[in-house]
Coordinates of C-alpha atoms in Angstrom, one line a residue:
X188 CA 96.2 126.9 89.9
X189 CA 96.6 123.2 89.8
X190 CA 95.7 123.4 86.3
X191 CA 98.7 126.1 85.4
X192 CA 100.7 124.0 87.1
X193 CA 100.0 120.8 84.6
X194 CA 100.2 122.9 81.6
X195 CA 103.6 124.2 82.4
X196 CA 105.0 120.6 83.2
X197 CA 103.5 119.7 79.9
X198 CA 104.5 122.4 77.8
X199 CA 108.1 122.2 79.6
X200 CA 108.0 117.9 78.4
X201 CA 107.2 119.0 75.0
X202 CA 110.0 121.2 74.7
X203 CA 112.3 118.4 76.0
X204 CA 111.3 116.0 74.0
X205 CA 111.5 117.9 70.8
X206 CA 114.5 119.3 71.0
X207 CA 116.2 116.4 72.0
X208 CA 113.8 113.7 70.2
X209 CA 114.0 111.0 73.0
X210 CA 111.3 109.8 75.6
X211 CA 111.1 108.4 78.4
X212 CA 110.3 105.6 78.3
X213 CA 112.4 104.8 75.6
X214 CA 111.1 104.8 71.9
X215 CA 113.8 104.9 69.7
X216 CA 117.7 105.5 69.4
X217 CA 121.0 103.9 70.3
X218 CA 122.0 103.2 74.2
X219 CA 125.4 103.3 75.3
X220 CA 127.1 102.3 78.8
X221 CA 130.2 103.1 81.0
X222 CA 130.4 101.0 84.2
X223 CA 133.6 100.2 86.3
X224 CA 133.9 97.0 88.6
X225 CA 137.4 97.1 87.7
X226 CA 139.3 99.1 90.8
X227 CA 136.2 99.3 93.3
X228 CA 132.1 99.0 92.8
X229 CA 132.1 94.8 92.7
X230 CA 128.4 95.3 92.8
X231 CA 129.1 96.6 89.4
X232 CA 130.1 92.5 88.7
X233 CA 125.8 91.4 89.0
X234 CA 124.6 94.6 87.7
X235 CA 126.4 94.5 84.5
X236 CA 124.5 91.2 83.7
X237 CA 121.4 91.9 85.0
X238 CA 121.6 95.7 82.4
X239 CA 122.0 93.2 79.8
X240 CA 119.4 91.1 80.8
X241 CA 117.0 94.1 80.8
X242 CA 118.2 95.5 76.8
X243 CA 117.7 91.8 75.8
X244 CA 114.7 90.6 77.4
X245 CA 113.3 93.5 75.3
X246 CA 115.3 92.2 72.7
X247 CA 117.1 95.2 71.9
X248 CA 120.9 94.1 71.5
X249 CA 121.3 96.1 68.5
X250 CA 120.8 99.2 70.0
X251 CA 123.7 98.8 72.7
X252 CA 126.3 99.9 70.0
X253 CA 128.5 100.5 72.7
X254 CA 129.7 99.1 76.2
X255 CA 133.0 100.8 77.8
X256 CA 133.5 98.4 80.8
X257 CA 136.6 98.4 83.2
X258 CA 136.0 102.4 83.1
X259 CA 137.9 103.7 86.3
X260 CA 141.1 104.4 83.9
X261 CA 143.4 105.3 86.5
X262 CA 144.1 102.0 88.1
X263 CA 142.6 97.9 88.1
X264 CA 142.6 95.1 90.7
X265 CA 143.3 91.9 89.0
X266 CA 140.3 90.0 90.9
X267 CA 138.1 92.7 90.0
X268 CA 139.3 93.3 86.6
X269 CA 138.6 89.4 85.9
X270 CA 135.3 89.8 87.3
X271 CA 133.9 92.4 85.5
X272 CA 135.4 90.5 82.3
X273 CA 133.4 87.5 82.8
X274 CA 130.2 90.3 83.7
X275 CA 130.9 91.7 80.2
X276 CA 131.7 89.2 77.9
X277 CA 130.2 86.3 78.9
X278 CA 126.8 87.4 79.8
X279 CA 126.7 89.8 76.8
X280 CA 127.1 86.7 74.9
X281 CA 124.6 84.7 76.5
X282 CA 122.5 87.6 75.9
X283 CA 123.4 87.8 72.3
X284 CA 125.1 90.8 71.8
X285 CA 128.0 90.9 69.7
X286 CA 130.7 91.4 71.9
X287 CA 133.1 93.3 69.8
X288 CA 131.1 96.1 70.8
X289 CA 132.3 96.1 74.4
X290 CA 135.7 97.8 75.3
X291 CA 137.7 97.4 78.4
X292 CA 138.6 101.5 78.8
X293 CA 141.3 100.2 81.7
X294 CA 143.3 98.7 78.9
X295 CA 143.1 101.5 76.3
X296 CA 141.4 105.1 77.6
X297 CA 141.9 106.8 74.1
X298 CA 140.2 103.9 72.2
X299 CA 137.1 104.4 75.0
X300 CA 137.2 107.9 74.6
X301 CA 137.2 107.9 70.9
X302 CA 134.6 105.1 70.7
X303 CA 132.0 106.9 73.0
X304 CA 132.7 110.0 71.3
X305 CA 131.8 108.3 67.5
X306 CA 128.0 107.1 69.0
X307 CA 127.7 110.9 70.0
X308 CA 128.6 112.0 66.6
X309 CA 126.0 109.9 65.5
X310 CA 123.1 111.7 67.8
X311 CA 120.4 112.9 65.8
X312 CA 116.5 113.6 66.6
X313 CA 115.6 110.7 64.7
X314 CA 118.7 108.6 66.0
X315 CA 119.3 110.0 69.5
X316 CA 121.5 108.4 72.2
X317 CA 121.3 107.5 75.9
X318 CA 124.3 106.9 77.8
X319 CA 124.2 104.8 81.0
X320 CA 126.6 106.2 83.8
X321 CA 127.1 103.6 86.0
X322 CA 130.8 104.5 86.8
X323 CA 133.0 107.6 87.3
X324 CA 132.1 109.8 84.4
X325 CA 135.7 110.4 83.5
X326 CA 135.0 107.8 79.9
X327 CA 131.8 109.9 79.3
X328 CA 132.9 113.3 80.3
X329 CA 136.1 113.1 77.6
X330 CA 133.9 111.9 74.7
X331 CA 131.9 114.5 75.3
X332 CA 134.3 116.8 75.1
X333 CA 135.8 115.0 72.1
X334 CA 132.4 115.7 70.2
X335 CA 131.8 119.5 70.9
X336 CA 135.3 119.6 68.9
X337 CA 134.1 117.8 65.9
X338 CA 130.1 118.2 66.3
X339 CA 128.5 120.1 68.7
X340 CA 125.4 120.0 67.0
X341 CA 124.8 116.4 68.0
X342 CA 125.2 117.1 71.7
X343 CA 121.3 118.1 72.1
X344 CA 120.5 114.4 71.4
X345 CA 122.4 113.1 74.2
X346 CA 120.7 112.0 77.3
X347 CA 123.0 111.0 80.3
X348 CA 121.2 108.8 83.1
X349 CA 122.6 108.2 86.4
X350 CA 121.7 108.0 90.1
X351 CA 124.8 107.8 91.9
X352 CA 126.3 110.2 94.2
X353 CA 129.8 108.5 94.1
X354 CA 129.9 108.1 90.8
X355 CA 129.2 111.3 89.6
X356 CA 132.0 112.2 92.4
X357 CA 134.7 109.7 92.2
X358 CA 136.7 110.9 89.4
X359 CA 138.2 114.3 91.6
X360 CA 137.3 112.4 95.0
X361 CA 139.1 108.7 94.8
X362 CA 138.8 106.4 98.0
X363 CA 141.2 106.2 100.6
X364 CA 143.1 103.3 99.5
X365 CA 144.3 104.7 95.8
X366 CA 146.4 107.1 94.7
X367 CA 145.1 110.1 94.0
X368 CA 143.7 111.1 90.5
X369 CA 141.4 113.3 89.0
X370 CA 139.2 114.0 85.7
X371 CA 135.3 114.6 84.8
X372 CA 132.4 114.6 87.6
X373 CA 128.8 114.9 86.9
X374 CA 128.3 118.5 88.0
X375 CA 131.5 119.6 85.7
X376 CA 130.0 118.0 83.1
X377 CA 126.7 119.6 83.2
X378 CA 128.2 123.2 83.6
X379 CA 130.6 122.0 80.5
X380 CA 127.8 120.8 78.6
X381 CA 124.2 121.5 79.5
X382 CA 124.0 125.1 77.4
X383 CA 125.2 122.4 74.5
X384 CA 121.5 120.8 74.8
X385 CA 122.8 117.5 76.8
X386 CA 120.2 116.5 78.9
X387 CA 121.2 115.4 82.5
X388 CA 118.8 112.5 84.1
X389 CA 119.6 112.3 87.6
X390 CA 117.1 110.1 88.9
X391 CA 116.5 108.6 92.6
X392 CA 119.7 106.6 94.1
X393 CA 118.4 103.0 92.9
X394 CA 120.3 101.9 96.0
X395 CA 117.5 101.8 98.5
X396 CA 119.4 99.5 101.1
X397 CA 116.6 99.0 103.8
X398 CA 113.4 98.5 101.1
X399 CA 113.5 95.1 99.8
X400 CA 110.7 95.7 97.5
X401 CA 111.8 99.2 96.2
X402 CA 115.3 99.5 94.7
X403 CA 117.9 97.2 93.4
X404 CA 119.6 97.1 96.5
X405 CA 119.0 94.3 99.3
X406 CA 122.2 94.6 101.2
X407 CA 121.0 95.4 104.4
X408 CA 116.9 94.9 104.4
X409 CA 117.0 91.9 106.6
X410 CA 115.6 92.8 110.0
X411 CA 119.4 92.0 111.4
X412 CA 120.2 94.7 108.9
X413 CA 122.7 92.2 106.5
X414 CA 121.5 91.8 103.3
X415 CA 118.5 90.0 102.3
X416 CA 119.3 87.5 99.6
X417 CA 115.6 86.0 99.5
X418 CA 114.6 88.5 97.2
X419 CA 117.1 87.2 94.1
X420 CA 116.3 83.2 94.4
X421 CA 114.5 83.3 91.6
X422 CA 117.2 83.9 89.8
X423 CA 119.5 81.2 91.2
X424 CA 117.7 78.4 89.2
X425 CA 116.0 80.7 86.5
X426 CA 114.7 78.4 84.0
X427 CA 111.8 80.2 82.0
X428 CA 113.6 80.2 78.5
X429 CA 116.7 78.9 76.5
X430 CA 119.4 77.6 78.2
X431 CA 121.4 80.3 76.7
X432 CA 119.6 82.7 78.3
X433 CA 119.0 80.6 81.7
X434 CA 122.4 80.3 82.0
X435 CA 122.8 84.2 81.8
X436 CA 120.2 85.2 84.0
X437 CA 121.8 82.8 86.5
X438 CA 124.8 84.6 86.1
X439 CA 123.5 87.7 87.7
X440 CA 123.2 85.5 91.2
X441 CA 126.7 84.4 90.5
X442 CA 128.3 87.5 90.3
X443 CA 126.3 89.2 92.9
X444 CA 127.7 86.1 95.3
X445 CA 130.9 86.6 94.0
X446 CA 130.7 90.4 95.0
X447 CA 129.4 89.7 98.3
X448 CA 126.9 92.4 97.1
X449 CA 122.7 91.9 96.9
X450 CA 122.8 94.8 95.4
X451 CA 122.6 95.4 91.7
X452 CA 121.5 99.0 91.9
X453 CA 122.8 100.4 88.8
X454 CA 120.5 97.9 86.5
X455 CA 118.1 99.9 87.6
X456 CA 118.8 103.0 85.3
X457 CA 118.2 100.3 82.4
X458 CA 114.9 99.5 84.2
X459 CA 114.0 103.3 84.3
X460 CA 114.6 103.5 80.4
X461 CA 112.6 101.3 79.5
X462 CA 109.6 101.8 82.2
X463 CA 109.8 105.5 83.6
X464 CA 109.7 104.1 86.6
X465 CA 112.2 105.1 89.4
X466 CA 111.2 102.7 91.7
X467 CA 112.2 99.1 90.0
X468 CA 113.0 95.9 92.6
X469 CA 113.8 92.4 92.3
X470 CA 109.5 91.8 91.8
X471 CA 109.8 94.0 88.6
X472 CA 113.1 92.7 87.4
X473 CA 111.8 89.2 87.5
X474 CA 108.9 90.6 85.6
X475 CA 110.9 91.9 82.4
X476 CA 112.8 88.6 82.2
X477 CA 109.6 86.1 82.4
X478 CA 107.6 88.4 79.9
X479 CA 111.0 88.9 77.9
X480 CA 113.2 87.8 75.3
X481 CA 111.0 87.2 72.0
X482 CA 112.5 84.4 69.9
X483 CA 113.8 82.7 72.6
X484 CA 111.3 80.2 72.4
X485 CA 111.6 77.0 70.3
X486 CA 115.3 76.2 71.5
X487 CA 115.8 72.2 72.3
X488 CA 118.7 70.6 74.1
X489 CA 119.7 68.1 72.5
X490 CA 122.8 67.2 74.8
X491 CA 121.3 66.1 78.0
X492 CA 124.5 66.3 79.7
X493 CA 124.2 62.5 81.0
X494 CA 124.4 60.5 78.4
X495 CA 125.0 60.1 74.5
X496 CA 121.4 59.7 74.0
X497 CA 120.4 60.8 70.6
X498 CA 124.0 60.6 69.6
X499 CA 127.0 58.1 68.7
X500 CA 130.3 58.2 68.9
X501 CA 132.7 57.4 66.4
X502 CA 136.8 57.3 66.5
X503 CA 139.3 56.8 63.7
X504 CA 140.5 53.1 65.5
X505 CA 136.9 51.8 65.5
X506 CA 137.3 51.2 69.1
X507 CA 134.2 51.6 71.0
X508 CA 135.4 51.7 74.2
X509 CA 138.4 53.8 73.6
X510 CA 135.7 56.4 71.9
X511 CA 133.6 56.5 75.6
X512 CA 136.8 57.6 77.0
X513 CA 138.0 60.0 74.3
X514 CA 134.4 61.3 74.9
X515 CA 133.8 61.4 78.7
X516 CA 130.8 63.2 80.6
X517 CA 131.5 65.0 83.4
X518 CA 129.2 67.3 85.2
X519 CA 126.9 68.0 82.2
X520 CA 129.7 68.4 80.1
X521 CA 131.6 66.6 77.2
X522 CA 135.1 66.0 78.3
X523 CA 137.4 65.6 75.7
X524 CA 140.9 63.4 76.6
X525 CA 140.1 63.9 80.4
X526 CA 142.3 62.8 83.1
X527 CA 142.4 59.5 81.8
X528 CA 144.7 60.7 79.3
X529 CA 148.5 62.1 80.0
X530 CA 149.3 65.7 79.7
X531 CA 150.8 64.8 75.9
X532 CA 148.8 61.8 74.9
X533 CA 150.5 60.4 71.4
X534 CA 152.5 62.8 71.0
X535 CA 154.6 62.5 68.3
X536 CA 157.3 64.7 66.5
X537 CA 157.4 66.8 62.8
X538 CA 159.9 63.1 61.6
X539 CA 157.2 60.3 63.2
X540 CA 157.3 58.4 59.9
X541 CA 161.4 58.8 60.0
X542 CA 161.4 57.7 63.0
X543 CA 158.9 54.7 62.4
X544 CA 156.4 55.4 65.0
X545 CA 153.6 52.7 64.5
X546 CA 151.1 54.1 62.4
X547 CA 148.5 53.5 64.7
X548 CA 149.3 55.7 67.8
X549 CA 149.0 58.5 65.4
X550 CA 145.6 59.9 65.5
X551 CA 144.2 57.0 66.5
X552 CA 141.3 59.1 68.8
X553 CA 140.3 61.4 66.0
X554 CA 137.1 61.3 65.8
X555 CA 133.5 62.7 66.4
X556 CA 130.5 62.9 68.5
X557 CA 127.5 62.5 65.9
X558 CA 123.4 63.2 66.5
X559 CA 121.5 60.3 64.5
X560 CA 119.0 63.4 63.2
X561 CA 119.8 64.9 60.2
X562 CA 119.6 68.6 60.3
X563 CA 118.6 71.7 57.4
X564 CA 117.7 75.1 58.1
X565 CA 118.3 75.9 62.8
X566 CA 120.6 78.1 65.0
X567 CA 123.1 75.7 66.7
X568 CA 124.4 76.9 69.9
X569 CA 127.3 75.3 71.7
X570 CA 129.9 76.3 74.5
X571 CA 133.2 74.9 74.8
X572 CA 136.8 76.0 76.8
X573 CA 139.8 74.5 76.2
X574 CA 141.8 72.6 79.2
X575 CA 145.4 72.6 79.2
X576 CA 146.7 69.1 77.2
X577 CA 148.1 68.9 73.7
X578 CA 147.1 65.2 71.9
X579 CA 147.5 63.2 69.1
X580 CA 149.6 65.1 67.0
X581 CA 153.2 67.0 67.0
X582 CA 154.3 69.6 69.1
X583 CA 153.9 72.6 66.1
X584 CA 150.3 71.7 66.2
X585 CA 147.7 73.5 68.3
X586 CA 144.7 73.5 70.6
X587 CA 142.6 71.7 67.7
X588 CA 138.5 70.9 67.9
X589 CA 135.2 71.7 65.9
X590 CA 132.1 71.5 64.7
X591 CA 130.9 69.5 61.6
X592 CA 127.4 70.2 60.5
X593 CA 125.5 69.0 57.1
X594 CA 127.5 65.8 57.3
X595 CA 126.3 63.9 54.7
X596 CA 129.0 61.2 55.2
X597 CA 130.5 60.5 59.2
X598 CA 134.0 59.1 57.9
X599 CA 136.8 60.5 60.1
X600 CA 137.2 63.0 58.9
X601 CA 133.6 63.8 57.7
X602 CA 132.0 65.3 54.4
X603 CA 130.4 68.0 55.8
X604 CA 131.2 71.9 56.6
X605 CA 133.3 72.7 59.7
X606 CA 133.4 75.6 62.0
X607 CA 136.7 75.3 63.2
X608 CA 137.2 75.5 67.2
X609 CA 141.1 76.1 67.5
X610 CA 143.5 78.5 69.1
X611 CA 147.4 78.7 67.9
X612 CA 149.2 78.5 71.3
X613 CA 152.8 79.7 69.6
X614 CA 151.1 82.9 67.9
X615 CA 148.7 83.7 69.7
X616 CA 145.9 83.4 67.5
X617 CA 142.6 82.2 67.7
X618 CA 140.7 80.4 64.7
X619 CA 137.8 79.8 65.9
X620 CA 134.7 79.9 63.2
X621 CA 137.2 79.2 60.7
X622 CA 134.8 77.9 57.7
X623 CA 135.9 74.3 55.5
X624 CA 134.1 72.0 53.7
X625 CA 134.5 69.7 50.4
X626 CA 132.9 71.3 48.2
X627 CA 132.7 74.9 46.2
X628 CA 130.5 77.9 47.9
X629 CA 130.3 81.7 47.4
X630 CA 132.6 83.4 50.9
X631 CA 133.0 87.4 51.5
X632 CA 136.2 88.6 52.3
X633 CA 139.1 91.2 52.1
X634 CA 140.4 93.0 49.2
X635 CA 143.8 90.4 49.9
X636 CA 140.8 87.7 49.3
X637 CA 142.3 85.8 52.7
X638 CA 140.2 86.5 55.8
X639 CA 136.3 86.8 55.8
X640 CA 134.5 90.5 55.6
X641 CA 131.1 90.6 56.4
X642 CA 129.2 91.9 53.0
X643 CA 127.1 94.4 55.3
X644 CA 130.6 96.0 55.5
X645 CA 132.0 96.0 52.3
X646 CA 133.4 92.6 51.8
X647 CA 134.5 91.1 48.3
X648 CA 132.5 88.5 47.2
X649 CA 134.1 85.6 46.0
X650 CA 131.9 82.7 43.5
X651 CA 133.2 78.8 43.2
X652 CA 135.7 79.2 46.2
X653 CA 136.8 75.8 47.5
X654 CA 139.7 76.0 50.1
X655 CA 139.1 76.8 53.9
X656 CA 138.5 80.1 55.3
X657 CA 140.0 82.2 57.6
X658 CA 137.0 83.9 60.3
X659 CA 137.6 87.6 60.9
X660 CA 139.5 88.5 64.0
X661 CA 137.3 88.4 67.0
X662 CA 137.4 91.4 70.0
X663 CA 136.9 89.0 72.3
X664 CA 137.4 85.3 72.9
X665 CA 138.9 83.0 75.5
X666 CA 141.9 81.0 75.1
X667 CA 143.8 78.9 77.8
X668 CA 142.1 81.1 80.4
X669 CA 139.8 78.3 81.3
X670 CA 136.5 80.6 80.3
X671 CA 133.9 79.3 78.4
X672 CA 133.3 80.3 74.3
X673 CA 130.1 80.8 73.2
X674 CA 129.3 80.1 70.1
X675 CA 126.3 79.9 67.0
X676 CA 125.7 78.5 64.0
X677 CA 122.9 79.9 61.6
X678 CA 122.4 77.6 58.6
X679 CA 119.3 77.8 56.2
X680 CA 120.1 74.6 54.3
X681 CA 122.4 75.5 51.3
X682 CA 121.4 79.0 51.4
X683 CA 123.7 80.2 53.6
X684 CA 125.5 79.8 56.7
X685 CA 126.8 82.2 59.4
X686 CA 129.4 81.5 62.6
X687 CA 129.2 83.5 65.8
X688 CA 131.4 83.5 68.4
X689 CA 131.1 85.4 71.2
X690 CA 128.2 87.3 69.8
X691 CA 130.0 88.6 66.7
X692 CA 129.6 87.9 63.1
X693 CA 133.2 86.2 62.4
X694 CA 132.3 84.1 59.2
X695 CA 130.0 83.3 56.6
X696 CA 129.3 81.5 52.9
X697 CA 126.4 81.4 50.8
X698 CA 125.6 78.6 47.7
X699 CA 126.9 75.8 50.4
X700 CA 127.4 72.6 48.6
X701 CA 125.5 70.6 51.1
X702 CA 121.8 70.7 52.0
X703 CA 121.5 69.3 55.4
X704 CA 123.1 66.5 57.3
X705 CA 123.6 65.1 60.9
X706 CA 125.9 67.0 63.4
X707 CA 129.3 65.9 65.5
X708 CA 131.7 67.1 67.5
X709 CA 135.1 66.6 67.2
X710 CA 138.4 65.2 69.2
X711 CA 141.4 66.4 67.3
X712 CA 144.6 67.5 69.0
X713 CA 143.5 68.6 72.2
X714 CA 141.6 68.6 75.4
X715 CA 138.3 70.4 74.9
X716 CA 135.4 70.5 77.3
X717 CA 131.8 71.4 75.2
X718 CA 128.4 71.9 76.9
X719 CA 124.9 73.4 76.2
X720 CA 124.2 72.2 72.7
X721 CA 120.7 73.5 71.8
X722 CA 119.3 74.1 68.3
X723 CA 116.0 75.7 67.0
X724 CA 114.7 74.5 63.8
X725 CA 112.9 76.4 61.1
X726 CA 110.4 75.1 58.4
X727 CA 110.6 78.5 56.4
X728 CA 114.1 80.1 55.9
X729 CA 115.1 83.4 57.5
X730 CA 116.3 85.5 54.8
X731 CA 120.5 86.6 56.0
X732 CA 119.8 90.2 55.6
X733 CA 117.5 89.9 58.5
X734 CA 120.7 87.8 61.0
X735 CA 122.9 90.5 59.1
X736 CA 121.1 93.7 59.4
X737 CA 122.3 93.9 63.4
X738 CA 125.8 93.6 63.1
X739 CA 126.9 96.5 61.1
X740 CA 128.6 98.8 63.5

């Protein structure tokens, strides 16, 4: 009997898995998420980062090709809404995933609805896709819907995991304290879309509350019955790989303090994908990230966030003593015209030479922050936020800063290639990972030949160019919010070179006119705070199809 028994589950597997052509654990295909955090859920805030963690410990950013955060549509709180921001974007690019990928569905529905519903389209055996419900299932529900009108037939490689009772709920059953409002729940979606060949994983409520050990919820297994925070210390100080990446996991713990929450129950459906295995914990999780994240290793810091060791400073007046307070360090960071400085330090106006202003109190703390190593073929990562002063320069100027790299001579200003760090304050626009440098390269761009365009996505190329570069316009980047950029630099000596920011692809050249060089950072027109500078070095160079090949969307 027990035998019959086994054969049926079997066959009853089989048939599963071939007509929808995923496994579980996962194997292959495209994952997709929906999570709120916006209105209600702040537990949502640490389990966002710690799903992340999980796709990229097994180093499979690429195959989130889409994130709708922010999901409950019908209304935001502003603390929560900025939480669940800083969840998103800055521990997806900690993680390293591009960025651009993740939506906020409170600011736009349609575009969340229309972007869920093109990964669906997409569903194949061969290419199937998981969704991860970790919010009301109203974003998932209408792309869903979306697709049975344009391609039904790719509905039968759609698996939908969740393991919440009020999620699956909340979209016809809102709390007490918001208005009320109605749209897709889990059991209309199933009726809706089951006979369609959608596969429905509801799998054990990951919020065991009284089980440390068992669950992804510690909120009320201490023996008082308040939540047991114990459990997630080892993530506090996490230190087991690049900073990048130390910094993210460390994240989680802020968030989950933030929420008030030791619970990050949801990241256990992302733990289940991957394991098959319903019963994940804090013991597990800390499993995936120490035997994680594969090419992590090799990273060096070489800012030590005490001192200038390794480094010198250099300003356009030659004065050593004004360049230590140009470039002050403050709690591990580089702080850029601090306190020291008035809120408009130098500033002049667009007629300074009609109105003879002496020559040198323009500019005269331009200047750089420059590693004695020379540098040829590494990823560069550095962070940096803007404060709130204007300097040096006049009033139509804006938030100014960057990167030089392959300086081959440290004047001020440098021979070298820059990505730009700047944000125009009276449009609006940001211009970070603009590309310059003095001398001519081969750049990808639009048909218009002005902005850059990746060439995995059709971009024009352009031979023997020679004037700057605009980056492409990032989804997602902070400007005078006082949130931190993240941002990389892949150079394989005059091969090629690629800017990041955020985790997206915004710039690029190829047949760079400089080989290697040493590395600054610059004070321009503005305060700028940078931090985490670490770099990995390669002997052999990594061929740009291989950095290109994940950011096609």
């Amino acid at each position: 009997m027990m035998k019959n028994k086994l054969q049926h589950i079997a066959i009853a597997l089989l048939i599963t898995i071939g007509a929808w052509g995923q496994t579980i654990p996962y194997t292959k295909g495209r994952i997709a998420m929906s999570s709120d955090g916006n209105a209600h859920d702040p537990d949502d805030w640490g389990a966002t980062v710690a799903s992340l963690g999980i796709i990229a410990a097994k180093n499979l950013q690429d195959k989130l090709t889409v994130y709708t955060y922010a999901d409950h549509v019908w209304s935001s709180k502003e603390k929560h809404r900025a939480q669940i921001t800083k969840s998103a974007i800055s521990g997806g690019a900690q993680f390293g995933f591009d960025t651009s990928r993740f939506i906020a569905a409170a600011d736009n529905p349609e575009m969340a609805y229309a972007k869920m519903k093109d990964e669906i389209i997409k569903s194949t055996s061969k290419d199937p896709l998981t969704i991860i419900a970790a919010g009301p299932m109203q974003v998932i529900g209408e792309a869903l819907r979306l697709t049975k009108i344009e391609n039904s037939g790719a509905l039968k490689h759609v698996r939908i995991i969740s393991h919440s009772k009020s999620n699956n709920q909340h979209a016809d059953r809102p709390s007490k304290s918001e208005k009320p409002h109605e749209g897709w729940h889990w059991e209309e979606m199933k009726e809706a879309f089951t006979k369609e060949g959608v596969v429905f994983d509801l799998i054990l409520d990951q919020n065991d509350k009284t089980n440390k050990l068992v669950g992804f919820s510690s909120n009320n297994a201490a023996e008082n019955g308040k939540a047991d925070w114990s459990v997630w210390e080892f993530l506090k100080d996490y230190h087991k790989h690049s900073v990048r990446v130390n910094n993210a996991i460390q994240l989680i713990y802020t968030q989950m303090k933030a929420s008030h929450k030791a619970d990050i129950s949801d990241a256990g459906m992302l733990y289940y994908l991957f394991t098959g295995d319903v019963h994940g914990g804090p013991e597990k999780l800390k499993a995936v990230f120490d035997n994680g994240f594969i090419g992590e290793e090799g990273f060096q810091t070489i800012f030590n966030g005490n001192n200038f060791d390794g480094w010198y400073l250099k300003i356009k007046k030659g004065d050593p003593e004004l360049a230590k307070k140009v470039f002050a360090i403050e709690d591990n960071t580089v702080h850029v015209f601090n306190n020291e400085f008035p809120d408009q330090y130098q500033l002049g106006d667009k007629d300074w030479k009609k109105n003879k202003i002496p020559v040198n109190n323009q500019n005269r703390t331009h200047g750089l922050f420059y590693t004695h190593k020379k540098y040829s073929k590494y990823i560069l990562r550095f962070e940096y936020k803007w404060g709130s002063k204007i300097a040096n320069n006049f009033i139509k100027w804006q938030y100014d800063a960057g990167l030089y790299y392959h300086v081959v001579d440290d004047k001020v200003w440098p021979k070298g290639i820059e990505y730009q760090v700047r944000y125009n304050h009276l449009t609006n626009q940001n211009h970070t990972g603009d590309f310059f440098t003095g001398g001519a390269f081969t750049w990808y761009a639009n048909k218009e030949g002005k902005r850059f365009v990746s060439p995995m996505l059709g971009g024009v190329k352009i031979e023997n160019r020679k004037s700057g570069l605009l980056a492409s316009i990032p989804k997602n980047y902070h400007a005078l919010d006082g949130q931190w950029n993240y941002c990389e630099v892949i150079v394989m000596g005059d091969a090629y070179t690629i800017h990041k920011l955020n985790g997206e692809v915004v710039n690029m050249a190829t047949d760079l006119p400089f080989k290697e060089g040493i590395i600054g950072f610059q004070s321009e027109t503005a305060e700028v705070f940078y931090r985490n500078i670490e770099i990995k070095e390669f002997e052999t160079m990594v061929p740009m199809n291989e950095i290109l090949k994940d950011s096609v969307k």
